[in-house]
Tab-separated table of C-alpha atoms in Angstrom:
chain	number	residue	atom	x	y	z
G	42	UNK	CA	7.930	52.025	-5.481
G	43	UNK	CA	11.430	53.269	-4.779
G	44	UNK	CA	14.376	51.168	-3.669
G	45	UNK	CA	18.053	52.145	-3.629
G	46	UNK	CA	20.517	49.755	-5.253
G	47	UNK	CA	22.178	49.141	-1.874
G	48	UNK	CA	18.816	48.086	-0.426
G	49	UNK	CA	18.271	45.588	-3.234
G	50	UNK	CA	21.734	44.064	-2.745
G	51	UNK	CA	21.019	43.636	0.953
G	52	UNK	CA	17.565	42.148	0.377
G	53	UNK	CA	18.633	39.540	-2.188
G	54	UNK	CA	22.014	38.797	-0.572
G	55	UNK	CA	23.726	39.340	-3.914
G	56	UNK	CA	26.892	40.901	-5.307
G	57	UNK	CA	26.865	43.998	-7.519
G	58	UNK	CA	28.826	44.096	-10.780
G	59	UNK	CA	29.086	46.899	-13.309
G	60	UNK	CA	29.094	50.648	-13.028
G	61	UNK	CA	26.115	52.021	-11.140
G	62	UNK	CA	25.849	54.070	-7.956
G	63	UNK	CA	24.663	52.337	-4.803
G	64	UNK	CA	22.418	55.300	-4.117
G	65	UNK	CA	20.636	55.087	-7.466
G	66	UNK	CA	17.026	54.023	-7.191
G	67	UNK	CA	14.817	51.651	-9.138
G	68	UNK	CA	11.172	52.623	-9.490
G	69	UNK	CA	9.673	49.344	-10.670
G	70	UNK	CA	10.406	45.627	-10.833
G	71	UNK	CA	9.464	43.585	-13.909
G	72	UNK	CA	10.047	40.076	-15.261
G	73	UNK	CA	8.316	40.789	-18.596
G	74	UNK	CA	10.407	42.958	-20.937
G	75	UNK	CA	7.215	44.352	-22.505
G	76	UNK	CA	6.480	46.130	-19.219
G	77	UNK	CA	9.984	47.472	-18.658
G	78	UNK	CA	10.254	51.269	-18.535
G	79	UNK	CA	13.089	53.612	-17.583
G	80	UNK	CA	14.060	52.991	-13.963
G	81	UNK	CA	13.123	49.286	-13.927
G	82	UNK	CA	14.923	46.434	-12.186
G	83	UNK	CA	14.601	43.450	-14.531
G	84	UNK	CA	14.264	39.974	-12.991
G	85	UNK	CA	14.967	37.207	-15.534
G	86	UNK	CA	12.982	34.089	-14.627
G	87	UNK	CA	13.145	30.596	-16.043
G	88	UNK	CA	9.980	29.244	-17.653
G	89	UNK	CA	9.254	28.101	-21.184
G	90	UNK	CA	12.013	30.537	-22.080
G	91	UNK	CA	14.935	31.666	-19.918
G	92	UNK	CA	14.518	35.315	-19.021
G	93	UNK	CA	18.288	35.754	-19.143
G	94	UNK	CA	17.959	35.583	-22.938
G	95	UNK	CA	16.010	38.864	-22.844
G	96	UNK	CA	18.317	40.949	-20.653
G	97	UNK	CA	19.546	42.963	-23.648
G	98	UNK	CA	15.946	43.784	-24.598
G	99	UNK	CA	15.216	44.843	-21.014
G	100	UNK	CA	18.078	47.363	-21.076
G	101	UNK	CA	17.014	48.623	-24.496
G	102	UNK	CA	13.582	49.315	-22.988
G	103	UNK	CA	15.031	51.309	-20.090
G	104	UNK	CA	16.058	48.875	-17.371
G	105	UNK	CA	18.774	50.318	-15.125
G	106	UNK	CA	19.733	47.049	-13.430
G	107	UNK	CA	19.110	43.321	-13.670
G	108	UNK	CA	19.388	40.308	-11.427
G	109	UNK	CA	21.268	37.356	-12.857
G	110	UNK	CA	22.370	33.880	-11.824
G	111	UNK	CA	25.372	34.052	-14.167
G	112	UNK	CA	28.176	36.421	-15.130
G	113	UNK	CA	27.286	39.205	-17.564
G	114	UNK	CA	29.358	41.661	-19.576
G	115	UNK	CA	28.953	45.420	-19.975
G	116	UNK	CA	25.777	45.669	-17.886
G	117	UNK	CA	25.123	46.512	-14.226
G	118	UNK	CA	23.733	43.439	-12.469
G	119	UNK	CA	23.375	41.779	-9.102
G	120	UNK	CA	24.600	38.204	-9.071
G	121	UNK	CA	22.313	35.829	-7.136
G	122	UNK	CA	21.980	32.056	-6.867
G	123	UNK	CA	18.293	31.942	-7.834
G	124	UNK	CA	16.473	34.877	-9.456
G	125	UNK	CA	13.003	33.654	-8.415
G	126	UNK	CA	14.008	33.344	-4.770
G	127	UNK	CA	15.678	36.743	-5.023
G	128	UNK	CA	12.390	38.202	-6.273
G	129	UNK	CA	10.631	36.708	-3.252
G	130	UNK	CA	13.291	37.963	-0.830
G	131	UNK	CA	13.067	41.443	-2.331
G	132	UNK	CA	9.286	41.377	-1.868
G	133	UNK	CA	9.707	40.469	1.808
G	134	UNK	CA	12.109	43.378	2.270
G	135	UNK	CA	9.819	45.850	0.523
G	136	UNK	CA	6.808	44.618	2.498
G	137	UNK	CA	8.706	45.265	5.726
G	138	UNK	CA	9.655	48.720	4.483
G	139	UNK	CA	6.111	49.732	3.494
G	140	UNK	CA	4.681	47.938	6.555
G	141	UNK	CA	1.013	47.785	5.503
G	142	UNK	CA	-1.567	45.625	7.192
G	143	UNK	CA	-1.758	42.439	5.137
G	144	UNK	CA	-4.851	40.380	4.375
G	145	UNK	CA	-4.215	36.942	2.856
G	146	UNK	CA	-7.073	35.153	1.076
G	147	UNK	CA	-7.139	31.592	-0.208
G	148	UNK	CA	-9.756	28.934	-0.936
G	149	UNK	CA	-10.881	26.486	-3.603
G	150	UNK	CA	-13.388	28.960	-4.984
G	151	UNK	CA	-14.334	32.586	-4.517
G	152	UNK	CA	-10.937	33.908	-3.463
G	153	UNK	CA	-10.751	36.450	-6.298
G	154	UNK	CA	-14.266	37.764	-5.650
G	155	UNK	CA	-13.537	37.859	-1.909
G	156	UNK	CA	-10.307	39.754	-2.611
G	157	UNK	CA	-12.234	42.270	-4.697
G	158	UNK	CA	-14.914	42.703	-2.018
G	159	UNK	CA	-12.368	42.997	0.791
G	160	UNK	CA	-10.273	45.565	-1.067
G	161	UNK	CA	-13.401	47.593	-1.838
G	162	UNK	CA	-14.329	47.644	1.855
G	163	UNK	CA	-10.845	48.520	3.084
G	164	UNK	CA	-10.287	51.207	0.451
G	165	UNK	CA	-13.086	53.201	2.076
G	166	UNK	CA	-10.733	53.903	5.022
G	167	UNK	CA	-7.205	53.029	3.862
G	168	UNK	CA	-4.964	53.349	0.828
G	169	UNK	CA	-5.357	49.773	-0.350
G	170	UNK	CA	-3.579	47.669	-2.955
G	171	UNK	CA	-4.860	44.268	-4.092
G	172	UNK	CA	-3.635	41.398	-6.231
G	173	UNK	CA	-4.240	42.309	-9.865
G	174	UNK	CA	-5.869	39.660	-12.047
G	175	UNK	CA	-4.668	36.199	-11.083
G	176	UNK	CA	-1.156	37.140	-9.895
G	177	UNK	CA	-1.509	34.809	-6.919
G	178	UNK	CA	1.372	32.336	-7.159
G	179	UNK	CA	5.050	32.194	-6.174
G	180	UNK	CA	5.853	34.814	-8.820
G	181	UNK	CA	2.630	36.809	-8.899
G	182	UNK	CA	2.372	37.411	-5.158
G	183	UNK	CA	5.864	38.942	-4.732
G	184	UNK	CA	5.262	40.927	-7.933
G	185	UNK	CA	2.041	42.256	-6.388
G	186	UNK	CA	3.916	43.332	-3.263
G	187	UNK	CA	6.625	45.070	-5.297
G	188	UNK	CA	3.954	46.912	-7.310
G	189	UNK	CA	2.533	48.637	-4.214
G	190	UNK	CA	3.029	52.345	-3.711
G	191	UNK	CA	5.326	53.210	-0.821
G	192	UNK	CA	2.401	54.737	1.100
G	193	UNK	CA	0.118	51.707	0.854
G	194	UNK	CA	-1.685	51.117	4.146
G	195	UNK	CA	-3.343	47.737	3.453
G	196	UNK	CA	-2.378	44.975	1.003
G	197	UNK	CA	-4.962	42.359	0.054
G	198	UNK	CA	-3.085	39.342	-1.283
G	199	UNK	CA	-4.759	36.451	-3.070
G	200	UNK	CA	-2.955	33.141	-2.521
G	201	UNK	CA	-3.433	30.345	-5.047
G	202	UNK	CA	-1.984	26.863	-5.172
G	203	UNK	CA	-1.471	23.754	-7.252
G	204	UNK	CA	0.293	21.531	-4.747
G	205	UNK	CA	1.093	21.075	-1.082
G	206	UNK	CA	3.537	23.685	0.183
G	207	UNK	CA	2.434	26.452	-2.203
G	208	UNK	CA	0.309	28.324	0.345
G	209	UNK	CA	2.971	27.924	3.035
G	210	UNK	CA	5.500	29.712	0.799
G	211	UNK	CA	3.073	32.518	-0.060
G	212	UNK	CA	1.997	32.983	3.548
G	213	UNK	CA	5.606	33.244	4.686
G	214	UNK	CA	6.273	35.880	2.020
G	215	UNK	CA	3.136	37.889	2.804
G	216	UNK	CA	3.001	37.347	6.596
G	217	UNK	CA	-0.677	38.336	6.901
G	218	UNK	CA	-2.302	40.093	9.825
G	219	UNK	CA	-5.624	38.562	8.778
G	220	UNK	CA	-5.965	35.321	6.815
G	221	UNK	CA	-9.146	33.900	5.294
G	222	UNK	CA	-10.170	30.611	3.685
G	223	UNK	CA	-13.276	30.952	1.496
G	224	UNK	CA	-14.213	27.313	0.959
G	225	UNK	CA	-12.719	23.829	0.714
G	226	UNK	CA	-13.634	22.397	-2.678
G	227	UNK	CA	-12.060	19.918	-5.063
G	228	UNK	CA	-9.665	22.063	-7.107
G	229	UNK	CA	-6.323	20.278	-7.632
G	230	UNK	CA	-7.577	17.104	-5.939
G	231	UNK	CA	-5.617	15.225	-8.623
G	232	UNK	CA	-2.399	16.391	-6.930
G	233	UNK	CA	-3.563	16.469	-3.293
G	234	UNK	CA	-5.441	13.175	-3.202
G	235	UNK	CA	-8.549	14.141	-1.232
G	236	UNK	CA	-10.556	17.036	0.184
G	237	UNK	CA	-8.706	16.361	3.436
G	238	UNK	CA	-5.447	16.991	1.617
G	239	UNK	CA	-6.887	20.194	0.148
G	240	UNK	CA	-8.034	21.358	3.598
G	241	UNK	CA	-4.564	20.769	5.039
G	242	UNK	CA	-2.951	22.611	2.110
G	243	UNK	CA	-5.254	25.623	2.495
G	244	UNK	CA	-4.552	25.748	6.241
G	245	UNK	CA	-0.886	26.355	5.407
G	246	UNK	CA	-1.920	30.010	5.315
G	247	UNK	CA	-1.498	29.949	9.103
G	248	UNK	CA	2.271	29.369	8.795
G	249	UNK	CA	2.921	33.036	8.045
G	250	UNK	CA	0.002	34.484	10.025
G	251	UNK	CA	1.238	36.886	12.686
G	252	UNK	CA	0.969	35.698	16.279
G	253	UNK	CA	-1.581	38.385	17.058
G	254	UNK	CA	-3.389	37.799	13.759
G	255	UNK	CA	-6.858	36.495	12.988
G	256	UNK	CA	-7.916	33.483	10.911
G	257	UNK	CA	-11.336	33.534	9.187
G	258	UNK	CA	-12.724	30.144	8.088
G	259	UNK	CA	-16.069	28.615	7.038
G	260	UNK	CA	-18.096	27.183	9.909
G	261	UNK	CA	-19.611	24.327	7.880
G	262	UNK	CA	-16.368	22.527	6.993
G	263	UNK	CA	-15.750	19.560	9.324
G	264	UNK	CA	-12.369	18.838	7.729
G	265	UNK	CA	-10.996	22.068	9.208
G	266	UNK	CA	-12.069	21.462	12.789
G	267	UNK	CA	-9.225	19.141	13.923
G	268	UNK	CA	-6.660	21.405	12.229
G	269	UNK	CA	-8.138	24.522	13.837
G	270	UNK	CA	-7.575	23.073	17.318
G	271	UNK	CA	-3.842	23.571	16.812
G	272	UNK	CA	-4.188	27.231	15.743
G	273	UNK	CA	-3.254	29.654	18.529
G	274	UNK	CA	-4.326	32.851	16.742
G	275	UNK	CA	-7.842	34.253	17.061
G	276	UNK	CA	-10.377	32.404	14.911
G	277	UNK	CA	-13.585	33.660	13.309
G	278	UNK	CA	-16.023	31.076	11.906
G	279	UNK	CA	-18.440	32.443	9.298
G	280	UNK	CA	-21.354	31.167	7.278
G	281	UNK	CA	-25.116	30.869	6.875
G	282	UNK	CA	-25.402	28.211	9.589
G	283	UNK	CA	-26.453	28.799	13.191
G	284	UNK	CA	-23.064	27.479	14.329
G	285	UNK	CA	-21.266	30.416	12.683
G	286	UNK	CA	-19.812	33.114	14.931
G	287	UNK	CA	-20.503	35.590	12.118
G	288	UNK	CA	-23.743	34.412	10.539
G	289	UNK	CA	-25.624	35.897	7.618
G	290	UNK	CA	-29.348	35.770	6.833
G	291	UNK	CA	-30.384	36.482	3.265
G	292	UNK	CA	-33.125	39.101	2.926
G	293	UNK	CA	-33.593	39.028	-0.861
G	294	UNK	CA	-32.024	37.607	-4.017
G	295	UNK	CA	-32.258	38.752	-7.629
G	296	UNK	CA	-30.159	38.461	-10.762
G	297	UNK	CA	-28.063	41.521	-9.988
G	298	UNK	CA	-28.355	41.990	-6.236
G	299	UNK	CA	-28.391	40.054	-2.987
G	300	UNK	CA	-29.241	41.669	0.347
G	301	UNK	CA	-28.556	40.209	3.766
G	302	UNK	CA	-27.955	40.902	7.435
G	303	UNK	CA	-25.255	39.585	9.764
G	304	UNK	CA	-24.940	38.855	13.466
G	305	UNK	CA	-21.942	41.189	13.494
G	306	UNK	CA	-24.171	44.195	12.696
G	307	UNK	CA	-27.729	42.888	13.282
G	308	UNK	CA	-29.561	46.080	12.331
G	309	UNK	CA	-27.615	46.747	9.139
G	310	UNK	CA	-28.746	45.466	5.729
G	311	UNK	CA	-25.866	44.872	3.319
G	312	UNK	CA	-26.217	44.751	-0.465
G	313	UNK	CA	-23.893	43.145	-3.005
G	314	UNK	CA	-24.322	43.593	-6.793
G	315	UNK	CA	-23.932	39.876	-7.511
G	316	UNK	CA	-25.983	36.701	-7.412
G	317	UNK	CA	-25.911	33.868	-4.931
G	318	UNK	CA	-25.590	32.587	-1.388
G	319	UNK	CA	-21.964	31.694	-2.077
G	320	UNK	CA	-21.240	35.376	-2.702
G	321	UNK	CA	-22.862	36.234	0.631
G	322	UNK	CA	-20.257	33.984	2.252
G	323	UNK	CA	-17.539	35.880	0.379
G	324	UNK	CA	-19.037	39.147	1.585
G	325	UNK	CA	-19.069	37.962	5.219
G	326	UNK	CA	-15.293	37.605	4.983
G	327	UNK	CA	-14.974	41.157	3.646
G	328	UNK	CA	-17.232	42.473	6.423
G	329	UNK	CA	-15.253	40.574	9.069
G	330	UNK	CA	-11.928	41.890	7.760
G	331	UNK	CA	-13.290	45.421	7.656
G	332	UNK	CA	-14.511	45.096	11.226
G	333	UNK	CA	-11.161	43.703	12.437
G	334	UNK	CA	-9.270	46.602	10.837
G	335	UNK	CA	-11.689	49.211	12.141
G	336	UNK	CA	-13.628	50.262	9.058
G	337	UNK	CA	-16.941	51.889	10.118
G	338	UNK	CA	-19.992	49.828	9.174
G	339	UNK	CA	-21.371	52.577	6.925
G	340	UNK	CA	-18.184	52.454	4.854
G	341	UNK	CA	-18.314	48.637	4.759
G	342	UNK	CA	-21.817	48.967	3.277
G	343	UNK	CA	-20.583	51.439	0.676
G	344	UNK	CA	-17.606	49.314	-0.324
G	345	UNK	CA	-19.687	46.175	-0.836
G	346	UNK	CA	-22.522	47.878	-2.680
G	347	UNK	CA	-20.448	48.677	-5.767
G	348	UNK	CA	-17.205	46.688	-5.714
G	349	UNK	CA	-15.232	46.022	-8.919
G	350	UNK	CA	-15.366	42.340	-9.834
G	351	UNK	CA	-12.384	40.822	-11.673
G	352	UNK	CA	-13.467	39.759	-15.175
G	353	UNK	CA	-14.648	36.199	-15.944
G	354	UNK	CA	-15.793	35.636	-12.347
G	355	UNK	CA	-19.540	34.930	-12.430
G	356	UNK	CA	-20.459	38.046	-14.385
G	357	UNK	CA	-23.749	38.953	-16.053
G	358	UNK	CA	-23.402	39.997	-19.675
G	359	UNK	CA	-25.971	41.065	-22.272
G	360	UNK	CA	-25.781	40.494	-26.008
G	361	UNK	CA	-26.673	43.147	-28.564
G	362	UNK	CA	-30.090	41.510	-29.054
G	363	UNK	CA	-30.804	41.488	-25.331
G	364	UNK	CA	-30.031	37.906	-24.335
G	365	UNK	CA	-28.663	37.497	-20.792
G	366	UNK	CA	-25.496	35.471	-20.182
G	367	UNK	CA	-24.175	34.379	-16.792
G	368	UNK	CA	-20.500	33.743	-17.516
G	369	UNK	CA	-18.272	31.873	-15.055
G	370	UNK	CA	-15.634	30.381	-17.315
G	371	UNK	CA	-12.370	30.952	-15.461
G	372	UNK	CA	-12.337	27.775	-13.371
G	373	UNK	CA	-14.575	24.985	-12.125
G	374	UNK	CA	-14.829	22.328	-9.465
G	375	UNK	CA	-17.933	20.438	-8.306
G	376	UNK	CA	-18.547	22.548	-5.198
G	377	UNK	CA	-18.340	25.791	-7.171
G	378	UNK	CA	-20.387	24.505	-10.111
G	379	UNK	CA	-23.130	23.194	-7.846
G	380	UNK	CA	-23.335	26.441	-5.865
G	381	UNK	CA	-23.739	28.574	-8.978
G	382	UNK	CA	-26.202	26.128	-10.556
G	383	UNK	CA	-28.353	26.307	-7.417
G	384	UNK	CA	-28.437	30.093	-7.638
G	385	UNK	CA	-29.011	30.112	-11.403
G	386	UNK	CA	-31.939	27.728	-10.957
G	387	UNK	CA	-33.674	30.290	-8.714
G	388	UNK	CA	-33.227	33.260	-11.048
G	389	UNK	CA	-36.426	34.651	-12.524
G	390	UNK	CA	-36.142	34.941	-16.301
G	391	UNK	CA	-38.387	36.072	-19.149
G	392	UNK	CA	-37.654	32.981	-21.218
G	393	UNK	CA	-35.857	29.655	-21.054
G	394	UNK	CA	-32.850	28.872	-18.890
G	395	UNK	CA	-30.003	27.077	-20.658
G	396	UNK	CA	-26.865	25.653	-19.028
G	397	UNK	CA	-23.623	25.096	-20.951
G	398	UNK	CA	-21.212	23.104	-18.795
G	399	UNK	CA	-17.630	22.149	-19.672
G	400	UNK	CA	-15.278	19.592	-18.120
G	401	UNK	CA	-13.964	20.201	-14.618
G	402	UNK	CA	-10.250	19.419	-14.896
G	403	UNK	CA	-7.625	18.131	-12.434
G	404	UNK	CA	-10.048	15.873	-10.525
G	405	UNK	CA	-7.917	12.754	-11.057
G	406	UNK	CA	-9.456	9.406	-10.165
G	407	UNK	CA	-12.464	11.165	-8.639
G	408	UNK	CA	-13.479	12.757	-11.950
G	409	UNK	CA	-16.292	10.336	-12.877
G	410	UNK	CA	-17.951	10.503	-9.469
G	411	UNK	CA	-17.623	14.285	-9.202
G	412	UNK	CA	-19.028	14.973	-12.656
G	413	UNK	CA	-21.945	12.666	-11.896
G	414	UNK	CA	-22.623	14.544	-8.643
G	415	UNK	CA	-23.652	17.665	-10.572
G	416	UNK	CA	-26.824	15.857	-11.690
G	417	UNK	CA	-28.432	16.568	-8.305
G	418	UNK	CA	-28.258	20.291	-9.096
G	419	UNK	CA	-29.892	20.111	-12.527
G	420	UNK	CA	-33.669	19.857	-12.666
G	421	UNK	CA	-35.803	20.049	-15.849
G	422	UNK	CA	-38.359	22.022	-13.823
G	423	UNK	CA	-35.790	24.794	-13.321
G	424	UNK	CA	-33.358	24.519	-16.268
G	425	UNK	CA	-34.837	23.872	-19.693
G	426	UNK	CA	-31.876	22.684	-21.737
G	427	UNK	CA	-28.378	21.452	-20.888
G	428	UNK	CA	-25.396	21.426	-23.247
G	429	UNK	CA	-22.432	19.397	-21.981
G	430	UNK	CA	-18.983	19.829	-23.477
G	431	UNK	CA	-15.874	17.694	-22.997
G	432	UNK	CA	-14.597	14.191	-22.370
G	433	UNK	CA	-15.470	14.027	-18.671
G	434	UNK	CA	-18.977	15.463	-19.107
G	435	UNK	CA	-20.094	12.154	-20.629
G	436	UNK	CA	-20.476	10.882	-17.044
G	437	UNK	CA	-22.910	13.658	-16.223
G	438	UNK	CA	-24.686	13.134	-19.544
G	439	UNK	CA	-25.330	9.487	-18.693
G	440	UNK	CA	-26.789	10.506	-15.322
G	441	UNK	CA	-29.028	13.172	-16.818
G	442	UNK	CA	-30.583	10.921	-19.470
G	443	UNK	CA	-32.929	9.723	-16.715
G	444	UNK	CA	-33.917	13.304	-15.835
G	445	UNK	CA	-34.092	15.174	-19.147
G	446	UNK	CA	-35.738	14.274	-22.455
G	447	UNK	CA	-33.397	13.662	-25.387
G	448	UNK	CA	-34.431	17.014	-26.872
G	449	UNK	CA	-33.235	18.890	-23.788
G	450	UNK	CA	-29.753	17.487	-23.172
G	451	UNK	CA	-26.796	17.376	-25.570
G	452	UNK	CA	-23.186	16.185	-25.365
G	453	UNK	CA	-20.297	17.487	-27.461
G	454	UNK	CA	-16.752	16.150	-27.442
G	455	UNK	CA	-13.905	18.616	-26.791
G	456	UNK	CA	-12.818	18.648	-30.429
G	457	UNK	CA	-16.363	19.588	-31.487
G	458	UNK	CA	-16.550	23.113	-30.076
G	459	UNK	CA	-17.641	24.481	-33.471
G	460	UNK	CA	-20.550	22.033	-33.503
G	461	UNK	CA	-21.544	23.179	-29.996
G	462	UNK	CA	-21.473	26.822	-31.094
G	463	UNK	CA	-23.556	25.978	-34.184
G	464	UNK	CA	-26.102	24.031	-32.115
G	465	UNK	CA	-26.445	26.892	-29.640
G	466	UNK	CA	-26.824	29.439	-32.439
G	467	UNK	CA	-29.633	27.428	-34.034
G	468	UNK	CA	-31.465	26.965	-30.708
G	469	UNK	CA	-31.236	30.166	-28.672
G	470	UNK	CA	-33.326	33.315	-28.909
G	471	UNK	CA	-33.113	36.779	-27.286
G	472	UNK	CA	-35.466	35.887	-24.405
G	473	UNK	CA	-33.230	33.031	-23.209
G	474	UNK	CA	-30.822	33.221	-20.283
G	475	UNK	CA	-27.633	31.173	-20.630
G	476	UNK	CA	-25.227	30.040	-17.922
G	477	UNK	CA	-21.723	28.891	-18.952
G	478	UNK	CA	-19.213	27.300	-16.599
G	479	UNK	CA	-16.188	25.040	-16.972
G	480	UNK	CA	-12.484	24.886	-16.312
G	481	UNK	CA	-10.385	27.550	-18.024
G	482	UNK	CA	-8.705	24.908	-20.167
G	483	UNK	CA	-12.021	24.140	-21.884
G	484	UNK	CA	-12.058	27.546	-23.587
G	485	UNK	CA	-15.694	28.414	-22.897
G	486	UNK	CA	-14.661	32.073	-23.029
G	487	UNK	CA	-14.616	31.704	-26.839
G	488	UNK	CA	-18.267	30.643	-26.780
G	489	UNK	CA	-19.170	33.606	-24.551
G	490	UNK	CA	-17.435	35.971	-26.959
G	491	UNK	CA	-19.170	34.391	-29.944
G	492	UNK	CA	-22.595	34.773	-28.348
G	493	UNK	CA	-21.886	38.393	-27.408
G	494	UNK	CA	-20.786	39.241	-30.954
G	495	UNK	CA	-23.455	37.312	-32.840
G	496	UNK	CA	-26.612	37.259	-30.748
């Protein structure tokens, strides 16, 4: 990126202090001093530590300018009321300057995979930039925008949330041409009260959607229907149901590939290098976005066939001794866990199938009921052994005692992770296939790493 100092002052509505030319340019924007290089604008944010305490370090590392909400001495800075809002305002300005097409993606599950698929499709025809990692909040999204090259043609922005109003803010910063909702699940139901509240919060993505834009939503979500009636932009309903405007039919499923057709391109067979019907839904969004922005169908096929999946999102791994691991340990809610369990249950394996499931967090008063609901997706005919880990998983354990023998289901408290690892190590063998899923806060990634390094 390149922005002149005078442009930054205008964008953030601030006042310049110190000796620096208005025509000088910054070539990057950072809020982490470890990433500061010569030519950087440093943005001190307030979190566990106040970024203002690290302004000296930023200049030592090469920063040419900083924002600040207070007076500084002997350094060039732009005085603003709120550095976080200034970061967001600067992102809006830079987005207008670059003027790419913008795709906004949200949802309770699958938004990162959908972002990756969509970016892979669009990059076949356009210079495309996507949200890196999980930079999808009120800081990460403007940072993503400010990290784009000046010649970016399409920006694919992931929009995450914790509470009501989060998506509205992100949508108004990003102002998408195309907006998509992957699924309405139960993530953050503790703060939003109900799935209805989650649906309303996800639909905030419409607040920044351009008047001539397009909204892509799942066809099988009744909670969205009354809200959709108020949306004036074009709507595309997708899914595996006959009611979907863009419907998919699965042709084949295996551990590492799913093939399918769509009503959008009836004679074309698409392939994605991932497991599951839920990933077909994600792919339908990517296909729809590609079609809206004019990507030829052959290039859509190519983009989907070998897209780069962000780590920790439902990825197949193999240990040194040949054991297969299906790792999905970044987040969890009942809808997502049940979808992946259904797909895992259908996978053909050479040995036993073992599920290791950790607590699903932030479910509030619904936690007991929602953990119990997973029992319907666990069958001893399809999954041999189940290891449950965490305080909330005791509710699922109690349900499963009627389905599994005592030698095929185990419960470990959160403080007993070492005992879980020891039990797994004593039980598993190289022919087994293991599925691990739980909320990020449960630290199942440590178990995945242990298995990879020791089995």
